[in-house]
XYZ file of C-alpha atoms in Angstrom:
657
model
C -6.310 -34.385 10.517
C -5.309 -35.095 14.162
C -4.711 -32.344 16.770
C -1.312 -30.944 16.647
C -0.683 -28.302 19.359
C 2.188 -26.069 19.167
C 3.243 -23.355 21.667
C 5.938 -21.356 19.613
C 5.463 -19.791 16.284
C 7.672 -18.350 13.558
C 6.169 -15.383 11.358
C 7.895 -15.682 7.988
C 7.198 -12.038 7.246
C 7.735 -8.420 8.354
C 6.131 -5.134 9.168
C 2.600 -4.846 10.383
C 1.437 -8.184 9.508
C 4.169 -9.813 11.678
C 2.986 -7.446 14.677
C -0.645 -8.588 13.874
C 0.063 -12.366 14.020
C 2.260 -11.644 17.201
C -0.528 -10.114 19.046
C -3.057 -12.855 18.657
C -0.378 -15.616 19.122
C 0.727 -14.067 22.369
C -2.747 -13.708 23.692
C -3.070 -17.272 23.036
C 0.035 -18.051 24.945
C 2.111 -18.837 22.018
C 5.777 -17.748 21.886
C 6.763 -15.832 18.720
C 9.904 -15.684 16.586
C 10.562 -12.904 14.138
C 12.844 -13.241 11.091
C 14.514 -10.128 9.688
C 16.864 -8.826 6.735
C 19.687 -6.411 6.944
C 17.416 -3.631 6.296
C 15.114 -4.601 8.981
C 17.611 -5.084 11.814
C 15.948 -2.249 13.994
C 12.210 -2.955 12.793
C 9.561 -3.021 15.206
C 8.646 -6.499 14.432
C 12.153 -7.558 15.441
C 11.894 -6.093 18.797
C 8.390 -7.496 19.261
C 9.044 -11.176 18.913
C 10.280 -13.342 21.690
C 12.937 -14.213 19.533
C 14.544 -12.621 16.436
C 16.671 -14.582 13.816
C 18.379 -12.842 10.950
C 17.934 -14.582 7.632
C 20.009 -12.558 5.068
C 20.521 -9.511 2.999
C 18.100 -6.588 2.290
C 16.780 -7.744 -1.161
C 13.820 -10.174 -0.780
C 15.365 -12.986 -2.570
C 18.191 -13.030 0.089
C 15.961 -13.011 2.947
C 12.113 -13.002 2.890
C 12.047 -15.149 -0.267
C 14.896 -17.570 0.979
C 13.258 -20.724 1.916
C 16.204 -22.431 3.388
C 16.908 -19.547 5.451
C 13.677 -19.365 7.080
C 13.536 -23.139 7.637
C 16.890 -22.898 9.366
C 15.734 -19.930 11.295
C 12.720 -22.028 12.560
C 14.791 -24.906 13.584
C 17.517 -22.959 15.378
C 14.955 -20.876 17.221
C 12.908 -24.243 18.328
C 9.818 -22.884 16.524
C 7.003 -25.495 16.185
C 4.919 -23.720 13.584
C 5.271 -21.247 10.678
C 2.861 -18.454 9.811
C 3.613 -16.769 6.430
C 1.703 -13.683 6.814
C 0.841 -12.443 3.311
C 2.860 -11.523 0.512
C 6.606 -12.986 -0.019
C 6.048 -16.798 0.400
C 2.489 -16.717 1.598
C 1.075 -18.513 -1.348
C 4.181 -20.468 -2.482
C 3.308 -24.249 -2.375
C 7.079 -25.249 -2.193
C 7.570 -23.322 0.870
C 4.553 -24.772 2.653
C 5.818 -28.203 1.598
C 9.335 -27.352 2.908
C 7.623 -26.474 6.233
C 5.796 -29.699 6.467
C 8.917 -31.759 5.406
C 10.833 -30.008 8.087
C 8.466 -31.433 10.681
C 6.872 -28.102 11.453
C 3.120 -27.091 11.565
C 2.169 -25.120 8.552
C -0.166 -22.278 9.179
C -1.823 -22.465 5.894
C -3.803 -24.361 3.253
C -2.541 -27.616 1.889
C 0.521 -27.170 -0.465
C -1.515 -29.004 -3.281
C -4.408 -26.468 -3.036
C -1.976 -23.602 -3.085
C -0.422 -24.882 -6.175
C -3.736 -25.525 -7.799
C -5.002 -21.954 -7.103
C -1.624 -20.323 -7.412
C -1.737 -20.366 -11.219
C -4.455 -18.290 -12.724
C -4.671 -20.322 -15.705
C -5.115 -23.594 -13.946
C -7.158 -22.098 -11.291
C -9.645 -20.817 -13.884
C -9.658 -24.359 -15.554
C -10.500 -25.891 -12.123
C -13.372 -23.508 -11.293
C -15.039 -23.721 -14.889
C -14.971 -27.620 -14.211
C -16.853 -26.949 -10.836
C -19.444 -24.969 -12.651
C -18.279 -21.493 -11.390
C -18.571 -18.641 -13.833
C -15.304 -17.101 -15.180
C -14.494 -14.188 -17.339
C -13.947 -15.404 -20.818
C -10.360 -15.171 -21.965
C -7.338 -17.502 -22.875
C -5.617 -19.634 -20.179
C -3.922 -22.146 -22.376
C -0.200 -23.502 -21.895
C 0.781 -22.200 -25.223
C 2.568 -18.821 -24.451
C 3.995 -17.991 -28.010
C 3.674 -14.344 -29.075
C 1.570 -15.161 -32.118
C -0.677 -17.338 -30.149
C -1.239 -14.793 -27.564
C -1.921 -11.979 -30.151
C -4.344 -14.368 -32.034
C -6.178 -15.074 -28.806
C -6.200 -11.317 -27.987
C -8.046 -10.392 -31.375
C -10.596 -13.261 -30.682
C -11.479 -11.982 -27.128
C -11.552 -8.426 -28.347
C -10.408 -5.247 -26.804
C -9.998 -3.674 -24.312
C -8.657 -6.949 -22.512
C -6.510 -7.740 -19.382
C -3.066 -9.241 -19.530
C -2.444 -11.092 -16.121
C 0.617 -12.676 -14.507
C -0.571 -16.496 -14.380
C 1.622 -17.080 -11.300
C 0.745 -14.235 -9.067
C -1.399 -11.302 -8.364
C -1.221 -7.781 -6.322
C -1.421 -5.986 -9.617
C 2.126 -7.018 -10.724
C 2.241 -8.416 -14.117
C -1.112 -6.841 -15.089
C -1.875 -4.585 -17.888
C -4.945 -3.064 -19.587
C -4.704 -3.055 -23.316
C -6.883 -0.898 -25.304
C -5.858 -1.809 -28.916
C -3.981 -4.529 -30.992
C -1.254 -1.771 -31.609
C -0.628 -1.500 -27.832
C -0.641 -5.375 -27.186
C 2.935 -6.321 -27.995
C 4.470 -3.746 -25.782
C 2.233 -4.351 -22.793
C 2.725 -8.191 -23.047
C 6.643 -7.576 -22.721
C 6.178 -5.350 -19.848
C 3.831 -7.747 -18.086
C 6.089 -10.709 -18.819
C 9.121 -8.917 -17.366
C 7.322 -7.804 -14.111
C 5.626 -11.389 -13.802
C 9.023 -13.046 -14.081
C 10.729 -10.809 -11.504
C 7.718 -10.917 -9.181
C 6.728 -14.572 -9.360
C 9.594 -16.595 -11.338
C 7.230 -16.971 -14.187
C 6.694 -15.026 -17.317
C 3.429 -16.871 -18.246
C 0.100 -14.722 -18.441
C -3.344 -15.251 -19.042
C -5.868 -13.032 -21.257
C -9.123 -11.818 -20.020
C -11.981 -9.731 -21.487
C -11.765 -6.382 -19.724
C -15.027 -6.007 -17.697
C -15.727 -2.225 -18.026
C -16.067 -0.307 -14.860
C -16.991 -3.317 -12.608
C -16.620 -3.568 -8.831
C -14.055 -5.747 -7.387
C -15.830 -7.772 -4.769
C -14.193 -10.787 -2.823
C -15.651 -13.415 -0.353
C -13.796 -14.476 2.773
C -13.930 -18.150 3.096
C -12.652 -20.485 5.934
C -12.318 -24.248 5.877
C -11.038 -26.731 8.647
C -9.942 -30.350 8.251
C -13.246 -31.604 9.436
C -15.101 -30.927 6.320
C -16.458 -27.643 7.539
C -16.421 -24.691 4.980
C -18.005 -21.235 5.501
C -17.855 -18.050 4.149
C -17.878 -14.732 6.286
C -19.543 -12.345 3.735
C -17.979 -9.981 1.146
C -15.450 -7.017 0.959
C -15.739 -4.291 -1.723
C -12.111 -3.545 -3.017
C -12.867 -1.500 -6.103
C -10.808 1.663 -5.106
C -7.674 0.650 -6.631
C -4.606 2.333 -8.276
C -2.324 0.027 -10.688
C -4.851 -2.494 -10.093
C -3.669 -2.679 -6.430
C -6.351 -2.132 -3.597
C -6.402 1.082 -1.893
C -9.623 1.239 0.075
C -11.686 -1.955 1.392
C -14.980 -2.180 2.868
C -17.784 -4.365 4.088
C -20.412 -4.825 3.397
C -20.346 -3.898 -0.370
C -22.536 -0.915 -1.077
C -23.503 -3.003 -4.223
C -24.412 -6.412 -2.394
C -27.770 -7.106 -0.869
C -28.687 -10.173 1.017
C -29.870 -12.172 -1.854
C -26.873 -11.577 -4.031
C -24.233 -12.111 -0.842
C -26.046 -15.593 -0.386
C -25.270 -16.502 -4.085
C -21.773 -15.399 -4.226
C -21.178 -16.962 -0.756
C -22.507 -20.247 -1.975
C -20.269 -20.023 -4.966
C -17.460 -19.341 -2.678
C -18.048 -22.290 -0.591
C -18.521 -24.532 -3.468
C -15.316 -23.307 -5.075
C -13.471 -23.969 -1.792
C -14.911 -27.488 -1.278
C -13.936 -28.370 -4.980
C -10.131 -28.295 -4.137
C -10.159 -29.758 -0.593
C -9.360 -26.437 0.841
C -8.161 -25.905 4.591
C -7.591 -22.657 6.277
C -8.303 -18.769 5.281
C -8.943 -17.982 1.628
C -10.401 -15.448 -0.379
C -12.581 -15.826 -3.725
C -12.155 -12.763 -5.725
C -14.764 -11.665 -8.245
C -15.710 -9.021 -10.677
C -19.311 -7.779 -10.336
C -20.562 -5.875 -13.483
C -23.357 -3.417 -13.479
C -25.998 -5.928 -14.285
C -25.260 -7.870 -10.973
C -23.661 -10.728 -12.600
C -20.308 -11.939 -10.784
C -17.221 -13.592 -12.322
C -14.688 -15.670 -10.597
C -11.009 -14.095 -11.042
C -8.951 -15.942 -8.588
C -8.491 -17.259 -5.159
C -5.865 -15.822 -2.821
C -4.869 -18.732 -0.629
C -3.836 -16.659 2.377
C -5.170 -14.158 4.802
C -5.821 -10.998 3.207
C -4.494 -7.281 3.915
C -8.016 -6.308 4.265
C -9.152 -8.978 6.906
C -9.669 -6.480 9.576
C -13.055 -5.239 7.984
C -14.514 -8.543 8.394
C -13.348 -8.864 11.668
C -14.876 -5.724 12.742
C -18.287 -6.823 11.593
C -18.278 -10.396 12.849
C -16.125 -9.779 16.013
C -13.982 -12.854 15.049
C -10.280 -12.952 15.221
C -9.259 -14.487 11.765
C -5.703 -15.087 12.882
C -6.860 -16.996 15.878
C -9.116 -19.104 13.592
C -5.879 -19.628 11.356
C -3.867 -20.883 14.234
C -6.639 -23.236 15.622
C -7.581 -24.780 12.369
C -3.602 -25.540 11.813
C -3.815 -27.205 15.306
C -6.398 -29.582 13.965
C -9.239 -27.881 15.623
C -12.850 -27.507 14.289
C -13.797 -23.968 13.218
C -14.652 -21.810 15.969
C -18.028 -20.977 14.463
C -19.263 -23.177 11.513
C -22.911 -22.227 11.730
C -23.274 -20.130 8.349
C -26.707 -18.629 9.686
C -24.954 -17.289 12.823
C -21.968 -15.800 10.667
C -24.313 -14.212 8.378
C -26.360 -12.819 11.320
C -23.133 -11.238 12.827
C -22.032 -9.857 9.384
C -25.304 -8.219 8.382
C -25.843 -6.693 11.938
C -22.402 -5.750 12.424
C -22.528 -2.003 10.964
C -19.858 -0.970 8.397
C -16.265 -1.008 8.224
C -13.775 0.625 5.772
C -9.910 0.218 5.566
C -7.496 2.322 3.811
C -3.747 1.512 3.071
C -1.472 4.184 4.164
C 1.561 3.725 1.469
C 4.828 5.484 0.975
C 4.033 6.744 -2.363
C 3.377 9.991 -4.368
C -0.092 10.078 -5.891
C 0.904 13.368 -7.738
C 3.820 11.461 -9.612
C 1.802 8.406 -10.577
C 2.103 6.874 -7.040
C 5.704 6.387 -7.508
C 7.117 4.646 -4.482
C 8.937 6.583 -1.934
C 11.394 5.722 0.759
C 13.565 7.328 3.443
C 13.623 8.275 7.131
C 10.380 8.768 9.117
C 10.904 12.277 10.438
C 7.573 12.316 12.419
C 4.971 9.539 12.997
C 1.944 10.110 15.312
C -1.144 8.089 14.461
C -4.516 9.315 15.387
C -5.665 8.386 18.962
C -7.269 5.121 19.115
C -10.933 5.180 20.048
C -14.004 3.361 19.525
C -14.424 2.447 16.016
C -11.004 3.026 14.998
C -8.201 0.611 14.352
C -4.515 1.211 13.292
C -2.125 -1.574 12.158
C 1.219 -0.141 11.719
C 4.877 -0.957 12.051
C 6.315 2.621 12.115
C 8.053 4.788 14.441
C 9.816 8.193 14.113
C 13.398 7.681 12.926
C 12.645 4.271 11.131
C 14.174 3.999 7.787
C 11.678 2.954 5.052
C 13.737 0.827 2.527
C 12.811 0.604 -1.030
C 12.984 -2.986 -1.100
C 9.502 -4.090 0.100
C 6.134 -3.297 -0.342
C 4.957 0.300 -0.177
C 2.315 -0.192 2.292
C 3.218 1.196 5.888
C -0.004 0.964 7.781
C -3.679 0.274 7.664
C -6.324 2.470 9.302
C -9.738 0.954 9.798
C -13.062 2.848 10.631
C -15.971 1.064 11.871
C -19.366 2.383 12.655
C -23.210 1.642 12.893
C -23.434 3.100 9.348
C -21.136 3.452 6.384
C -21.142 7.418 6.661
C -20.217 7.116 10.349
C -17.395 4.597 9.503
C -16.202 7.023 6.468
C -16.177 10.239 8.309
C -14.507 8.665 11.289
C -11.835 7.265 9.073
C -11.242 10.498 7.147
C -10.891 12.438 10.355
C -8.264 9.832 11.659
C -6.224 10.178 8.436
C -6.170 14.172 8.841
C -5.207 13.505 12.648
C -2.403 10.941 11.695
C 1.009 12.610 11.255
C 3.508 11.122 8.809
C 6.465 13.228 7.542
C 9.976 12.452 5.992
C 8.587 11.494 2.488
C 5.463 11.519 0.329
C 2.613 9.207 1.150
C -1.006 8.740 0.113
C -2.556 9.979 3.396
C -4.178 13.165 2.115
C -5.174 11.339 -1.193
C -6.874 8.596 0.824
C -8.853 11.247 2.790
C -10.010 12.936 -0.447
C -11.049 9.662 -1.858
C -13.349 9.015 1.328
C -14.803 12.599 1.101
C -15.473 12.555 -2.391
C -19.075 12.558 -3.409
C -19.189 9.331 -5.571
C -17.410 7.459 -2.897
C -19.769 8.805 -0.100
C -22.712 7.766 -2.264
C -21.265 4.104 -2.636
C -20.817 4.340 -6.456
C -17.084 3.793 -6.724
C -15.910 1.021 -9.202
C -12.497 0.053 -10.457
C -12.470 3.135 -12.692
C -13.056 5.436 -9.728
C -9.548 6.756 -9.433
C -9.027 7.376 -13.116
C -12.620 9.056 -13.463
C -12.336 11.426 -10.263
C -8.502 12.284 -10.681
C -9.213 15.810 -11.135
C -11.467 16.162 -8.156
C -9.080 13.980 -5.871
C -6.432 16.656 -6.051
C -6.548 18.243 -2.712
C -7.173 22.116 -3.231
C -4.863 24.543 -1.304
C -5.941 27.774 0.045
C -4.272 30.641 -1.711
C -2.968 32.221 1.720
C -2.496 29.131 3.856
C 0.873 28.138 1.885
C 2.303 31.734 2.616
C 1.445 31.731 6.206
C 2.625 28.189 6.788
C 5.946 29.097 5.287
C 6.355 32.248 7.380
C 5.128 29.949 10.459
C 7.652 27.447 9.759
C 10.321 29.862 9.452
C 9.250 31.789 12.636
C 9.187 28.182 14.380
C 12.818 27.339 13.396
C 14.077 30.682 14.451
C 12.267 30.732 17.773
C 13.590 27.177 18.353
C 17.179 28.320 17.770
C 17.704 32.110 18.087
C 14.675 33.904 19.281
C 13.231 36.407 16.880
C 13.427 39.290 19.156
C 14.484 42.178 16.636
C 11.884 44.683 15.963
C 12.746 44.958 12.084
C 11.448 43.291 9.039
C 13.178 40.147 7.839
C 12.892 39.532 4.072
C 12.631 35.825 3.333
C 12.763 33.510 0.296
C 10.768 30.305 1.029
C 9.893 27.524 -1.244
C 6.860 25.481 -0.701
C 6.115 22.356 -2.671
C 8.117 23.700 -5.401
C 6.731 27.462 -5.561
C 8.907 30.180 -4.139
C 7.201 32.750 -2.009
C 8.505 36.095 -1.024
C 7.629 36.987 2.556
C 8.526 39.604 4.983
C 8.411 38.458 8.552
C 8.237 41.059 11.475
C 8.278 40.027 15.114
C 5.701 41.346 17.219
C 5.993 42.281 21.007
C 3.654 39.399 22.165
C 6.179 36.852 20.392
C 3.718 36.524 17.604
C 4.720 37.808 14.090
C 3.341 39.700 11.143
C 3.893 37.991 7.719
C 3.775 40.245 4.509
C 2.812 38.331 1.336
C 1.604 39.561 -1.897
C 0.729 42.931 -0.290
C -1.102 41.549 2.523
C -0.374 41.439 6.189
C -1.299 38.260 8.356
C -1.070 38.380 11.981
C 0.097 35.144 13.523
C 0.874 34.049 17.167
C 2.077 30.941 18.915
C -0.513 29.434 21.003
C 1.409 26.538 22.509
C 3.719 23.732 21.891
C 3.338 19.983 22.164
C 6.220 17.833 20.946
C 6.533 18.399 17.235
C 3.212 20.278 17.049
C 2.937 23.923 17.616
C -0.813 25.394 17.797
C -0.834 28.745 15.959
C -3.411 31.504 15.978
C -4.150 32.864 12.496
C -6.551 35.674 12.687
C -9.644 34.277 14.633
C -8.954 30.513 14.367
C -6.181 28.200 16.197
C -4.665 25.584 13.870
C -2.270 22.598 14.736
C 0.752 22.426 12.650
C 3.258 19.602 13.021
C 6.903 20.199 12.345
C 10.029 18.041 11.409
C 13.423 19.261 9.993
C 16.238 17.697 8.043
C 19.293 19.555 7.989
C 21.122 19.519 4.720
C 24.319 21.515 3.656
C 22.089 24.196 1.853
C 19.363 24.938 2.208
C 17.487 23.923 5.545
C 14.740 21.520 4.580
C 11.524 21.405 6.490
C 8.266 19.470 6.380
C 5.066 20.404 8.126
C 1.685 18.852 8.398
C -1.311 21.102 8.239
C -5.147 20.057 8.168
C -3.930 16.687 7.242
C -1.764 17.698 4.430
C 2.048 17.417 4.120
C 4.175 20.414 2.808
C 7.596 20.309 1.953
C 9.633 23.632 2.658
C 12.919 25.060 1.896
C 14.602 27.946 3.235
C 16.134 29.605 0.281
C 16.959 32.957 1.627
C 20.643 32.526 1.689
C 20.723 29.947 -1.157
C 22.201 31.249 -4.564
C 19.631 31.195 -7.552
C 20.049 28.719 -10.245
C 18.525 28.776 -13.884
C 16.832 25.872 -15.321
C 19.708 25.414 -17.731
C 22.061 25.387 -14.927
C 20.125 22.698 -12.928
C 20.226 20.654 -16.062
C 16.759 20.682 -17.282
C 15.798 17.866 -19.623
C 19.588 17.113 -20.216
C 19.737 14.906 -17.209
C 17.939 11.699 -16.081
C 17.514 11.122 -12.320
C 16.020 8.580 -10.292
C 12.488 9.566 -9.328
C 12.674 7.046 -6.434
C 14.911 4.726 -4.545
C 15.133 1.275 -6.420
C 16.885 -1.256 -8.575
C 17.834 -0.946 -12.192
C 16.096 -3.885 -13.765
C 16.899 -3.117 -17.441
C 18.952 -0.540 -19.444
C 17.284 0.263 -22.785
C 19.546 2.803 -24.260
C 23.294 3.213 -24.730
C 25.761 6.100 -25.339
C 25.337 7.537 -28.833
C 21.499 6.521 -29.229
C 19.367 8.999 -30.768
C 15.975 9.472 -28.564
C 12.832 11.252 -28.988
C 10.236 12.286 -26.501
C 9.088 8.825 -25.038
C 12.086 6.661 -25.831
C 12.622 4.088 -23.224
C 15.778 4.672 -21.249
C 15.971 2.551 -18.144
C 13.588 0.297 -16.111
C 13.545 0.841 -12.149
C 11.936 -1.704 -9.707
C 10.949 -0.333 -6.268
C 8.564 -1.803 -3.685
C 7.784 -4.816 -6.003
C 6.739 -2.544 -9.055
C 8.524 -1.861 -12.248
C 8.620 1.812 -13.567
C 9.934 2.944 -17.209
C 11.864 6.002 -17.443
C 11.791 7.671 -20.857
C 13.278 10.587 -22.676
C 11.598 13.854 -22.094
C 12.500 15.254 -25.313
C 14.492 14.681 -28.377
C 18.546 14.396 -28.377
C 21.387 12.106 -28.149
C 22.404 9.912 -25.114
C 25.793 11.263 -23.826
C 26.262 8.723 -21.053
C 24.424 6.016 -19.201
C 25.847 5.991 -15.726
C 24.294 2.790 -14.304
C 24.132 -0.854 -15.263
C 21.417 -3.224 -14.632
C 21.233 -4.649 -11.211
C 22.416 -1.434 -9.646
C 20.747 -0.172 -6.629
C 20.045 3.655 -6.867
C 19.047 6.414 -4.582
C 16.273 9.125 -4.833
C 17.735 11.838 -7.215
C 20.669 9.824 -8.372
C 22.003 10.743 -11.844
C 21.289 7.908 -14.223
C 21.746 9.157 -17.694
C 22.978 12.480 -19.490
C 21.325 13.540 -22.952
C 22.613 16.024 -25.408
C 19.777 18.180 -26.564
């Protein structure tokens, strides 16, 4: 491949990865072009690019998956190269070919390599031919229901159903018994078709409680192929990664070299060029099995960068220009990796762990990342006032902790999560901190079963007194910011915190503090100082920092607060009328638990239902979520059609009990 220098680059993606690529490109003197949808018109990556081009509507298929619009944007902006980021079209061979056909430089692997590895079934056949050990299963072309069911019985349960044309946890289901197989197959196919345009699946024997370990590989067009060590991505929910780290606590030097050699051989076997990741399962006996190859830069690449000191985006750009790998001495790379300490990354997502990680969307009321310091890196595309739309992936930011030891990286990262403020909707911030502090994770023993097995322990406990004090503090803060609480009489309050109503009596004190009476106990509190949205409060002998953000609704006033890293939702119900559960609707209504798109309507007016009867399927942030009846009754009305975009809390159906 001859050298093809370029000085302008279009990033065919959004959010933090667009900003990440721009940062390296600008350091290298390369001008950047951003693309954006209707929903992203005011996004940070749009303002960060040297130029920005609108490419379509808010839905991904109208914009970030619209190949023609992106190619047109590259031509109209005089971009000479295209970087796909990750997600969307990053592993789409047709897009890579379209970029090349347009006379542009493609910052990615050869389209034929993407095509070979983009289909899990074909990739497994290629790897088996190259002598790579794969998980036993079914990967043939015949996708008939009977054929798949027969194959499932032959493989044995439990087993995994996986979308053949994609990854990221979409189109993936764990099936425990044959009785569950048909329903799981239908759901996996539907999700795969919506996410990747193909309903084809493969079946694999379920490896029980394995570790998910991947190897970063890089190849240039001059025949050099290297690996940059492994990353452990075992902490997952819905088969999607939450926490990644390097090196893996379960991989020593000898196993690292074996896995690395396998990854390099697999990469050579397909004539690969660029950044890629060989993903494996590692069982308790130290045996590893090839799962798939991701033909792109990974979300978790910063942990590898932290250990090696390499800029992997720079490597991508230089390889795309036809240059030799910046470092192709495998022993030198391993020396850097193995002497680089430890790095851990967490994915901060707009999702509610307490509701099964349901995606969230809405306006960011307050965003303040932890102060950057040595050993802490934050990649984000967030700011206060930003609208987080339901159309895209739920990941908002990444926080990476790096230290001389695993424990140093872990504790640094947990503290950074506590110190980061994100208000406006539920997120997994506190849940991630709980994971990092969990004894099993601390000891390096987390497998892919970690979340399920440690679920109860990961629910952050709340001090019995703290919520009442926080509610009183929030009310006092709101009052003093509007009409100072100067009266000397007691004010009775009714405040709801995270769904629990507290009766509190608040009495101002002469020193501008207040006395909160709750459950027969008196708690003296005082304002220490204010700093932006943060108020420092003295409760007894200690001083705590509490961040506040308010949204004004008709009735009541809704507020949010962050205290000791945890987010609280508060409502002032003092003047609001009370409503019984029956008046509120109870089980007689079905409301949207998140903003999203109605993928399917499974029930109609007049249908009799029982608890668990499927009603509708919503899609939000690339995942499908089934809504079911919570009790017996008859469908009175279904108020939405397939394809409709719905808001959080929108009424979808009524059921006569």
